[in-house]
Amino acid sequence: MSLLLDLHGLTKAYPGVVANDDVSFEIARGQVHALLGENGAGKSTLVKMIYGLVRPDAGRMILDGDAHAPDSPLAARDAGVAMVFQHFSLFDALDVAENIALGMSDPSPMRDLAQRIRTVSRDYGLPLDPGRIVGDLSAGERQRVEIVRCLLQSPRLLIMDEPTSVLTPQEVEILFATLRKLAAEGTAILYISHKLEEIRALCDAATILRLGRVVGRCDPRDASASELAEMMVGSALAAPARPAHEPGETVLEVTDLSLPPAHAFGTPLRGIGFTLSKGEVLGIGGVAGNGQDELLAALSGERLSPPGSVRMGGRDLSRLAPEARRKLGLLAAPEERLGHAAAPDMSLTENALLSGHIRKGLARRGFIDWSKARHFARDVIAAFDVRTPNESVAARALSGGNLQKFVIGREILQAPDILVVNQPTWGVDASAAAAIRQALLDLAQGGAAVIVISQDLDELMEISDRFAALNEGRLSAPVPAASLDVERIGLMLGGAHDLEVAHDTGDGAGIFERTKMKQAAR
Amino acid sequence: MDLSAISATLLVASLMVAATPILLAALGELIVEKAGVLNLGVEGMMITGAICGFATAVETGNPVLGFAAAALGGAMLSLVFGVLTQIFLSNQVATGLALTLFGLGLSSLLGQGYVGIKPPSTARLDLGPLSDLPFVGRVVFGHDWVVYLSLFLVVATWYFLRRTRAGLKLRAVGESHHAAHALGLKVRAVRLCAIAFGGAMAGLGGAYLSLVRVPQWTEGMTAGAGWIALAIVVFSSWRPGGVLLGAYLFGGVTVLQLNLQAAGVALPVEYLSMSPYLITIAVLVVMSARGSKRSLGAPADLGKQFHATH
């Protein structure tokens, strides 16, 4: 393999932080090169320099023998660099062809372009209809649009910034097949991720960044996931400790909870029933869109349910609003951090106040006790190692992992009797995720009951006492997690009522395979 | 009352004249909003255009120069808004409102020596035998050149937005400025150009009022036409064809109520004068009750502040 891109001594500093410090590495033609690192390690800044969005303070790049110093994405594209963004750079109201034309330097006329889109997308197994409005597409299809946009320019280097975070397991498989095909044709791929299993399955070289510096290089196929994680984090990751315990008294009883969907694309809840006892962690798994958000809303009080369907210690909660449930000790942390769990433009203090004012007594007779509120926010920041300059920073300014730690910590420090969390470690790096899981276990250890709704099966296996699966708004009967193996979980996720279908469509099986892959990685 | 006193020919012909100022201003604002900027200063830019055009036409004796000066004046004023909102990142709503107030004051100041003067007239285009045709000749072929320019601009705007790459870029900037920036589009430059175009169009619309429709200069003579232009953009679902429809509908109601008054309809004048505004409100309510923001066609990043973060 011959050398394509040579990065030498790249440095970029922002006020107060050095994002990249003397970063050097090489990418060969046809190589799938992983760029590994935790949130804030400087991965995004580095690729933005290669793509011409940011100019380095020092250092040089050599692309195929020529100096590469793009001053705009346009120049980078002309040099043969294409990029698929972490947050989609798509326009919802425009159609597929228009979106693709916008990302190209010299697009052909629309009619030819539509034809080329059809051809290329079919060749690479990513079928796309150029006339569809992007806003109507699924996450996987939207990503196809971005990839096809890159492919149409026949790039020499394709940069992918965390491409799999929004994809279903099946879509990940399709993506990997496409990337392998591209690599076989000689395109170099720079693949950014912190999902170690994926990198081990796909990449043939890896550079690891920590705090803006290169801390290691390896062949990910030869390294174990825990070795990679250790290089990323800088210390060995401790698996959460979960001492055995006897089930306590029942604190939450959900019986025959049914709700119609909240909106046109929602899932109804169908006769959900379970009990939860003191000190227990109940894990609820399932593929996204099977009723997770709806279940959380029904438990937190965002949506009221039929009388008698949610009872806490004999008391009927089903018609109580979130505030009243908080008062009684049932707290919840929803999945969407910005806009649901936290108000993006409000400070951390204000966000702490919004959910904590009742249990922490942060408001008296309608007046806010600001010093107490600030104290509470500071406590959360200190206890959960939230990296932020201070508590007056807007929630939006925090990285995903840090905000997640804040949101979960805010609820835990209110000493709930019952805590419901949805996707507690989604988009969070390995060490932060481990910290959050440990905090949830500690909470249960202290006698609280915890419900963890998650799509990460490893996470659920690691922390739950009992496990149940959500499928099309139905919840399977919870079973002890220790007695489960991967195969059984795969079947539960597919829905016990249609086992064959699940196998045929690969729906349950896909997850199942992926989990196996993860296990093999350990 | 005597409805036969209302001549259909004159009604349609004067409808087109009444609609032209708001059509021009609304087309400009359509482009501005398609680029994601909400400029509430249309009224101020229109009246500034009205006095710039009037003064220039009176001084030079040439109405064409007057219209050019009006476009220039409107564009200059809009760039004040552009610089404040795009470079100094001020709030668009507040700045737009301030622009209206500023424009009203500035125009009164400029217009002090021009009250009561008659401007040089803008001739109707003489299209020979075409203009002599019954009804059609008067309605379709009997107008001044600005009416035809405004109709041409409706088509040109549609073609620009739908068929050209520059138009696609403009829509992209209005739809998601972050995505557009990531793709290397110059968000600020696109928006400044759109704002200047919007100002020029509002200026033209204002000059049409002071040079053709009224034609003379009085303080505050736009009398809310800029606000109506803003409403028409929403009414049109951000489509040039809809802007034409809205402007002519509105012009029609205005002219009709004048004619009804003249014909002595036994309804208080005030009801008739408020009817266009009531209809606008009713249409806006019906439209937004009917669909979500997206089906309305509003640019997703309309009125949002863009600050490149790298």
mmCIF file of N, CA and C in Angstrom, chain A residues 415-516:
data_model
loop_
_atom_site.group_PDB
_atom_site.id
_atom_site.type_symbol
_atom_site.label_atom_id
_atom_site.label_comp_id
_atom_site.label_asym_id
_atom_site.label_seq_id
_atom_site.Cartn_x
_atom_site.Cartn_y
_atom_site.Cartn_z
ATOM 1 N N ALA A 415 -31.683 11.915 45.501
ATOM 2 C CA ALA A 415 -31.994 10.725 46.288
ATOM 3 C C ALA A 415 -33.370 10.160 45.958
ATOM 4 N N PRO A 416 -33.553 9.683 44.717
ATOM 5 C CA PRO A 416 -34.860 9.146 44.351
ATOM 6 C C PRO A 416 -35.110 7.783 45.004
ATOM 7 N N ASP A 417 -36.387 7.441 45.170
ATOM 8 C CA ASP A 417 -36.724 6.076 45.563
ATOM 9 C C ASP A 417 -36.804 5.197 44.319
ATOM 10 N N ILE A 418 -37.264 5.823 43.245
ATOM 11 C CA ILE A 418 -37.301 5.116 41.964
ATOM 12 C C ILE A 418 -36.711 6.051 40.911
ATOM 13 N N LEU A 419 -35.789 5.532 40.106
ATOM 14 C CA LEU A 419 -35.222 6.340 39.020
ATOM 15 C C LEU A 419 -35.423 5.604 37.701
ATOM 16 N N VAL A 420 -35.976 6.307 36.724
ATOM 17 C CA VAL A 420 -36.154 5.727 35.395
ATOM 18 C C VAL A 420 -35.232 6.474 34.439
ATOM 19 N N VAL A 421 -34.337 5.758 33.763
ATOM 20 C CA VAL A 421 -33.470 6.428 32.795
ATOM 21 C C VAL A 421 -33.603 5.755 31.440
ATOM 22 N N ASN A 422 -33.539 6.561 30.380
ATOM 23 C CA ASN A 422 -33.612 6.034 29.023
ATOM 24 C C ASN A 422 -32.290 6.341 28.337
ATOM 25 N N GLN A 423 -31.620 5.306 27.841
ATOM 26 C CA GLN A 423 -30.350 5.458 27.125
ATOM 27 C C GLN A 423 -29.344 6.299 27.922
ATOM 28 N N PRO A 424 -29.011 5.868 29.143
ATOM 29 C CA PRO A 424 -28.172 6.721 29.996
ATOM 30 C C PRO A 424 -26.768 6.963 29.450
ATOM 31 N N THR A 425 -26.282 6.104 28.577
ATOM 32 C CA THR A 425 -24.901 6.297 28.109
ATOM 33 C C THR A 425 -24.827 6.471 26.610
ATOM 34 N N TRP A 426 -25.929 6.912 25.980
ATOM 35 C CA TRP A 426 -25.949 7.078 24.528
ATOM 36 C C TRP A 426 -25.000 8.205 24.113
ATOM 37 N N GLY A 427 -24.085 7.910 23.221
ATOM 38 C CA GLY A 427 -23.156 8.925 22.730
ATOM 39 C C GLY A 427 -22.144 9.386 23.770
ATOM 40 N N VAL A 428 -21.938 8.565 24.780
ATOM 41 C CA VAL A 428 -21.039 8.949 25.858
ATOM 42 C C VAL A 428 -19.785 8.088 25.752
ATOM 43 N N ASP A 429 -18.613 8.650 26.032
ATOM 44 C CA ASP A 429 -17.404 7.846 25.853
ATOM 45 C C ASP A 429 -17.246 6.823 26.974
ATOM 46 N N ALA A 430 -16.292 5.929 26.766
ATOM 47 C CA ALA A 430 -16.218 4.734 27.607
ATOM 48 C C ALA A 430 -16.072 5.053 29.088
ATOM 49 N N SER A 431 -15.211 5.991 29.439
ATOM 50 C CA SER A 431 -14.985 6.202 30.867
ATOM 51 C C SER A 431 -16.188 6.890 31.511
ATOM 52 N N ALA A 432 -16.813 7.829 30.773
ATOM 53 C CA ALA A 432 -17.998 8.479 31.319
ATOM 54 C C ALA A 432 -19.126 7.466 31.465
ATOM 55 N N ALA A 433 -19.251 6.582 30.469
ATOM 56 C CA ALA A 433 -20.303 5.571 30.523
ATOM 57 C C ALA A 433 -20.108 4.675 31.741
ATOM 58 N N ALA A 434 -18.848 4.274 31.976
ATOM 59 C CA ALA A 434 -18.580 3.421 33.129
ATOM 60 C C ALA A 434 -18.947 4.149 34.423
ATOM 61 N N ALA A 435 -18.661 5.438 34.482
ATOM 62 C CA ALA A 435 -18.974 6.210 35.684
ATOM 63 C C ALA A 435 -20.482 6.281 35.905
ATOM 64 N N ILE A 436 -21.224 6.489 34.811
ATOM 65 C CA ILE A 436 -22.683 6.591 34.935
ATOM 66 C C ILE A 436 -23.267 5.259 35.397
ATOM 67 N N ARG A 437 -22.782 4.165 34.801
ATOM 68 C CA ARG A 437 -23.294 2.842 35.199
ATOM 69 C C ARG A 437 -23.013 2.579 36.671
ATOM 70 N N GLN A 438 -21.782 2.931 37.077
ATOM 71 C CA GLN A 438 -21.428 2.711 38.480
ATOM 72 C C GLN A 438 -22.338 3.526 39.394
ATOM 73 N N ALA A 439 -22.641 4.746 38.978
ATOM 74 C CA ALA A 439 -23.506 5.591 39.808
ATOM 75 C C ALA A 439 -24.897 4.992 39.929
ATOM 76 N N LEU A 440 -25.386 4.416 38.839
ATOM 77 C CA LEU A 440 -26.714 3.798 38.879
ATOM 78 C C LEU A 440 -26.703 2.593 39.821
ATOM 79 N N LEU A 441 -25.621 1.815 39.750
ATOM 80 C CA LEU A 441 -25.522 0.645 40.629
ATOM 81 C C LEU A 441 -25.417 1.072 42.091
ATOM 82 N N ASP A 442 -24.637 2.125 42.327
ATOM 83 C CA ASP A 442 -24.507 2.611 43.706
ATOM 84 C C ASP A 442 -25.859 3.067 44.246
ATOM 85 N N LEU A 443 -26.628 3.685 43.362
ATOM 86 C CA LEU A 443 -27.941 4.160 43.772
ATOM 87 C C LEU A 443 -28.809 2.971 44.189
ATOM 88 N N ALA A 444 -28.780 1.915 43.388
ATOM 89 C CA ALA A 444 -29.566 0.728 43.709
ATOM 90 C C ALA A 444 -29.051 0.093 45.005
ATOM 91 N N GLN A 445 -27.740 0.097 45.144
ATOM 92 C CA GLN A 445 -27.116 -0.443 46.349
ATOM 93 C C GLN A 445 -27.649 0.279 47.593
ATOM 94 N N GLY A 446 -27.896 1.563 47.429
ATOM 95 C CA GLY A 446 -28.407 2.364 48.537
ATOM 96 C C GLY A 446 -29.888 2.155 48.790
ATOM 97 N N GLY A 447 -30.529 1.277 48.042
ATOM 98 C CA GLY A 447 -31.912 0.947 48.353
ATOM 99 C C GLY A 447 -32.934 1.479 47.364
ATOM 100 N N ALA A 448 -32.488 2.264 46.374
ATOM 101 C CA ALA A 448 -33.441 2.774 45.393
ATOM 102 C C ALA A 448 -33.708 1.706 44.338
ATOM 103 N N ALA A 449 -34.818 1.845 43.655
ATOM 104 C CA ALA A 449 -35.111 0.958 42.533
ATOM 105 C C ALA A 449 -34.823 1.712 41.247
ATOM 106 N N VAL A 450 -34.182 1.036 40.288
ATOM 107 C CA VAL A 450 -33.756 1.716 39.073
ATOM 108 C C VAL A 450 -34.285 0.972 37.850
ATOM 109 N N ILE A 451 -34.839 1.723 36.897
ATOM 110 C CA ILE A 451 -35.215 1.139 35.607
ATOM 111 C C ILE A 451 -34.298 1.734 34.557
ATOM 112 N N VAL A 452 -33.554 0.886 33.864
ATOM 113 C CA VAL A 452 -32.666 1.356 32.807
ATOM 114 C C VAL A 452 -33.218 0.890 31.470
ATOM 115 N N ILE A 453 -33.663 1.846 30.663
ATOM 116 C CA ILE A 453 -34.112 1.514 29.310
ATOM 117 C C ILE A 453 -32.927 1.783 28.393
ATOM 118 N N SER A 454 -32.518 0.811 27.596
ATOM 119 C CA SER A 454 -31.318 1.013 26.790
ATOM 120 C C SER A 454 -31.352 0.126 25.558
ATOM 121 N N GLN A 455 -30.604 0.548 24.539
ATOM 122 C CA GLN A 455 -30.465 -0.304 23.361
ATOM 123 C C GLN A 455 -29.118 -1.011 23.381
ATOM 124 N N ASP A 456 -28.318 -0.722 24.386
ATOM 125 C CA ASP A 456 -27.002 -1.332 24.485
ATOM 126 C C ASP A 456 -27.108 -2.584 25.352
ATOM 127 N N LEU A 457 -27.092 -3.747 24.695
ATOM 128 C CA LEU A 457 -27.327 -4.982 25.438
ATOM 129 C C LEU A 457 -26.214 -5.272 26.432
ATOM 130 N N ASP A 458 -24.998 -4.940 26.061
ATOM 131 C CA ASP A 458 -23.881 -5.171 26.990
ATOM 132 C C ASP A 458 -24.092 -4.391 28.274
ATOM 133 N N GLU A 459 -24.562 -3.186 28.107
ATOM 134 C CA GLU A 459 -24.815 -2.348 29.268
ATOM 135 C C GLU A 459 -25.857 -3.001 30.172
ATOM 136 N N LEU A 460 -26.943 -3.465 29.548
ATOM 137 C CA LEU A 460 -28.015 -4.057 30.330
ATOM 138 C C LEU A 460 -27.541 -5.324 31.038
ATOM 139 N N MET A 461 -26.763 -6.143 30.315
ATOM 140 C CA MET A 461 -26.251 -7.385 30.910
ATOM 141 C C MET A 461 -25.351 -7.057 32.096
ATOM 142 N N GLU A 462 -24.656 -5.943 31.978
ATOM 143 C CA GLU A 462 -23.675 -5.592 32.998
ATOM 144 C C GLU A 462 -24.330 -5.119 34.284
ATOM 145 N N ILE A 463 -25.414 -4.361 34.158
ATOM 146 C CA ILE A 463 -25.926 -3.747 35.384
ATOM 147 C C ILE A 463 -27.287 -4.255 35.843
ATOM 148 N N SER A 464 -28.065 -4.952 34.989
ATOM 149 C CA SER A 464 -29.405 -5.267 35.483
ATOM 150 C C SER A 464 -29.457 -6.521 36.341
ATOM 151 N N ASP A 465 -30.421 -6.524 37.274
ATOM 152 C CA ASP A 465 -30.735 -7.728 38.028
ATOM 153 C C ASP A 465 -31.729 -8.569 37.245
ATOM 154 N N ARG A 466 -32.712 -7.861 36.675
ATOM 155 C CA ARG A 466 -33.676 -8.555 35.833
ATOM 156 C C ARG A 466 -33.742 -7.841 34.497
ATOM 157 N N PHE A 467 -34.166 -8.594 33.479
ATOM 158 C CA PHE A 467 -34.165 -8.048 32.132
ATOM 159 C C PHE A 467 -35.524 -8.290 31.477
ATOM 160 N N ALA A 468 -36.030 -7.287 30.779
ATOM 161 C CA ALA A 468 -37.260 -7.451 30.001
ATOM 162 C C ALA A 468 -37.055 -6.760 28.661
ATOM 163 N N ALA A 469 -37.803 -7.194 27.654
ATOM 164 C CA ALA A 469 -37.629 -6.630 26.320
ATOM 165 C C ALA A 469 -38.903 -5.943 25.864
ATOM 166 N N LEU A 470 -38.737 -4.788 25.248
ATOM 167 C CA LEU A 470 -39.855 -4.063 24.657
ATOM 168 C C LEU A 470 -39.916 -4.390 23.178
ATOM 169 N N ASN A 471 -41.110 -4.773 22.733
ATOM 170 C CA ASN A 471 -41.259 -5.052 21.317
ATOM 171 C C ASN A 471 -42.618 -4.561 20.869
ATOM 172 N N GLU A 472 -42.641 -3.589 19.981
ATOM 173 C CA GLU A 472 -43.885 -2.999 19.480
ATOM 174 C C GLU A 472 -44.818 -2.598 20.610
ATOM 175 N N GLY A 473 -44.268 -2.033 21.652
ATOM 176 C CA GLY A 473 -45.098 -1.521 22.743
ATOM 177 C C GLY A 473 -45.500 -2.573 23.769
ATOM 178 N N ARG A 474 -45.053 -3.832 23.576
ATOM 179 C CA ARG A 474 -45.322 -4.876 24.575
ATOM 180 C C ARG A 474 -44.053 -5.160 25.340
ATOM 181 N N LEU A 475 -44.208 -5.442 26.625
ATOM 182 C CA LEU A 475 -43.047 -5.767 27.449
ATOM 183 C C LEU A 475 -43.098 -7.241 27.805
ATOM 184 N N SER A 476 -41.973 -7.930 27.573
ATOM 185 C CA SER A 476 -41.926 -9.340 27.947
ATOM 186 C C SER A 476 -41.873 -9.447 29.468
ATOM 187 N N ALA A 477 -42.134 -10.641 29.990
ATOM 188 C CA ALA A 477 -42.040 -10.826 31.437
ATOM 189 C C ALA A 477 -40.569 -10.723 31.837
ATOM 190 N N PRO A 478 -40.260 -9.964 32.879
ATOM 191 C CA PRO A 478 -38.864 -9.823 33.288
ATOM 192 C C PRO A 478 -38.298 -11.149 33.776
ATOM 193 N N VAL A 479 -37.048 -11.409 33.398
ATOM 194 C CA VAL A 479 -36.374 -12.635 33.851
ATOM 195 C C VAL A 479 -35.051 -12.229 34.491
ATOM 196 N N PRO A 480 -34.541 -13.052 35.426
ATOM 197 C CA PRO A 480 -33.257 -12.718 36.053
ATOM 198 C C PRO A 480 -32.160 -12.616 35.002
ATOM 199 N N ALA A 481 -31.374 -11.550 35.056
ATOM 200 C CA ALA A 481 -30.379 -11.314 34.013
ATOM 201 C C ALA A 481 -29.280 -12.368 34.046
ATOM 202 N N ALA A 482 -28.960 -12.869 35.218
ATOM 203 C CA ALA A 482 -27.856 -13.819 35.335
ATOM 204 C C ALA A 482 -28.138 -15.094 34.556
ATOM 205 N N SER A 483 -29.436 -15.429 34.416
ATOM 206 C CA SER A 483 -29.773 -16.688 33.753
ATOM 207 C C SER A 483 -29.794 -16.536 32.232
ATOM 208 N N LEU A 484 -29.559 -15.339 31.734
ATOM 209 C CA LEU A 484 -29.736 -15.105 30.300
ATOM 210 C C LEU A 484 -28.453 -15.326 29.525
ATOM 211 N N ASP A 485 -28.616 -15.810 28.299
ATOM 212 C CA ASP A 485 -27.479 -15.749 27.395
ATOM 213 C C ASP A 485 -27.906 -14.917 26.186
ATOM 214 N N VAL A 486 -26.934 -14.641 25.343
ATOM 215 C CA VAL A 486 -27.169 -13.745 24.224
ATOM 216 C C VAL A 486 -28.288 -14.238 23.320
ATOM 217 N N GLU A 487 -28.309 -15.554 23.131
ATOM 218 C CA GLU A 487 -29.289 -16.111 22.216
ATOM 219 C C GLU A 487 -30.703 -15.826 22.713
ATOM 220 N N ARG A 488 -30.885 -16.051 24.002
ATOM 221 C CA ARG A 488 -32.201 -15.872 24.601
ATOM 222 C C ARG A 488 -32.634 -14.397 24.477
ATOM 223 N N ILE A 489 -31.695 -13.498 24.699
ATOM 224 C CA ILE A 489 -32.024 -12.075 24.599
ATOM 225 C C ILE A 489 -32.432 -11.716 23.180
ATOM 226 N N GLY A 490 -31.697 -12.252 22.236
ATOM 227 C CA GLY A 490 -32.020 -11.999 20.834
ATOM 228 C C GLY A 490 -33.453 -12.406 20.537
ATOM 229 N N LEU A 491 -33.864 -13.553 21.072
ATOM 230 C CA LEU A 491 -35.223 -14.019 20.849
ATOM 231 C C LEU A 491 -36.227 -13.111 21.552
ATOM 232 N N MET A 492 -35.897 -12.669 22.738
ATOM 233 C CA MET A 492 -36.812 -11.791 23.471
ATOM 234 C C MET A 492 -37.014 -10.477 22.721
ATOM 235 N N LEU A 493 -35.930 -9.953 22.155
ATOM 236 C CA LEU A 493 -36.034 -8.681 21.453
ATOM 237 C C LEU A 493 -36.875 -8.810 20.204
ATOM 238 N N GLY A 494 -36.755 -9.978 19.558
ATOM 239 C CA GLY A 494 -37.556 -10.192 18.354
ATOM 240 C C GLY A 494 -39.029 -10.293 18.701
ATOM 241 N N GLY A 495 -39.343 -10.477 19.969
ATOM 242 C CA GLY A 495 -40.737 -10.621 20.368
ATOM 243 C C GLY A 495 -41.092 -12.079 20.415
ATOM 244 N N ALA A 496 -41.448 -12.573 21.593
ATOM 245 C CA ALA A 496 -41.692 -14.001 21.759
ATOM 246 C C ALA A 496 -42.817 -14.469 20.854
ATOM 247 N N HIS A 497 -43.706 -13.551 20.469
ATOM 248 C CA HIS A 497 -44.870 -13.965 19.691
ATOM 249 C C HIS A 497 -44.549 -14.218 18.230
ATOM 250 N N ASP A 498 -43.425 -13.731 17.766
ATOM 251 C CA ASP A 498 -43.119 -14.009 16.358
ATOM 252 C C ASP A 498 -41.638 -14.340 16.176
ATOM 253 N N LEU A 499 -41.275 -15.423 16.779
ATOM 254 C CA LEU A 499 -39.875 -15.838 16.745
ATOM 255 C C LEU A 499 -39.354 -16.045 15.337
ATOM 256 N N GLU A 500 -40.147 -16.769 14.527
ATOM 257 C CA GLU A 500 -39.667 -17.088 13.179
ATOM 258 C C GLU A 500 -39.431 -15.821 12.388
ATOM 259 N N VAL A 501 -40.398 -14.929 12.469
ATOM 260 C CA VAL A 501 -40.281 -13.683 11.722
ATOM 261 C C VAL A 501 -38.991 -12.964 12.110
ATOM 262 N N ALA A 502 -38.763 -12.928 13.406
ATOM 263 C CA ALA A 502 -37.575 -12.228 13.872
ATOM 264 C C ALA A 502 -36.325 -12.824 13.245
ATOM 265 N N HIS A 503 -36.311 -14.151 13.130
ATOM 266 C CA HIS A 503 -35.128 -14.776 12.551
ATOM 267 C C HIS A 503 -35.024 -14.520 11.064
ATOM 268 N N ASP A 504 -36.163 -14.627 10.402
ATOM 269 C CA ASP A 504 -36.161 -14.468 8.953
ATOM 270 C C ASP A 504 -35.726 -13.064 8.549
ATOM 271 N N THR A 505 -36.280 -12.072 9.195
ATOM 272 C CA THR A 505 -35.951 -10.716 8.794
ATOM 273 C C THR A 505 -34.586 -10.290 9.310
ATOM 274 N N GLY A 506 -34.060 -11.122 10.221
ATOM 275 C CA GLY A 506 -32.765 -10.742 10.760
ATOM 276 C C GLY A 506 -32.890 -9.619 11.761
ATOM 277 N N ASP A 507 -34.116 -9.345 12.174
ATOM 278 C CA ASP A 507 -34.324 -8.214 13.075
ATOM 279 C C ASP A 507 -33.695 -8.487 14.437
ATOM 280 N N GLY A 508 -34.182 -9.562 15.063
ATOM 281 C CA GLY A 508 -33.581 -9.938 16.345
ATOM 282 C C GLY A 508 -32.193 -10.485 16.111
ATOM 283 N N ALA A 509 -32.057 -11.213 15.008
ATOM 284 C CA ALA A 509 -30.792 -11.877 14.755
ATOM 285 C C ALA A 509 -29.655 -10.891 14.540
ATOM 286 N N GLY A 510 -29.979 -9.738 13.952
ATOM 287 C CA GLY A 510 -28.939 -8.747 13.682
ATOM 288 C C GLY A 510 -28.281 -8.266 14.963
ATOM 289 N N ILE A 511 -29.125 -7.970 15.919
ATOM 290 C CA ILE A 511 -28.614 -7.500 17.201
ATOM 291 C C ILE A 511 -27.818 -8.581 17.861
ATOM 292 N N PHE A 512 -28.351 -9.753 17.716
ATOM 293 C CA PHE A 512 -27.818 -10.922 18.299
ATOM 294 C C PHE A 512 -26.392 -11.148 17.779
ATOM 295 N N GLU A 513 -26.238 -11.025 16.477
ATOM 296 C CA GLU A 513 -24.922 -11.172 15.865
ATOM 297 C C GLU A 513 -23.958 -10.121 16.404
ATOM 298 N N ARG A 514 -24.505 -8.927 16.487
ATOM 299 C CA ARG A 514 -23.654 -7.824 16.865
ATOM 300 C C ARG A 514 -23.184 -8.020 18.303
ATOM 301 N N THR A 515 -24.100 -8.496 19.127
ATOM 302 C CA THR A 515 -23.731 -8.726 20.508
ATOM 303 C C THR A 515 -22.676 -9.806 20.584
ATOM 304 N N LYS A 516 -22.855 -10.832 19.762
ATOM 305 C CA LYS A 516 -21.860 -11.899 19.740
ATOM 306 C C LYS A 516 -20.499 -11.349 19.376
#
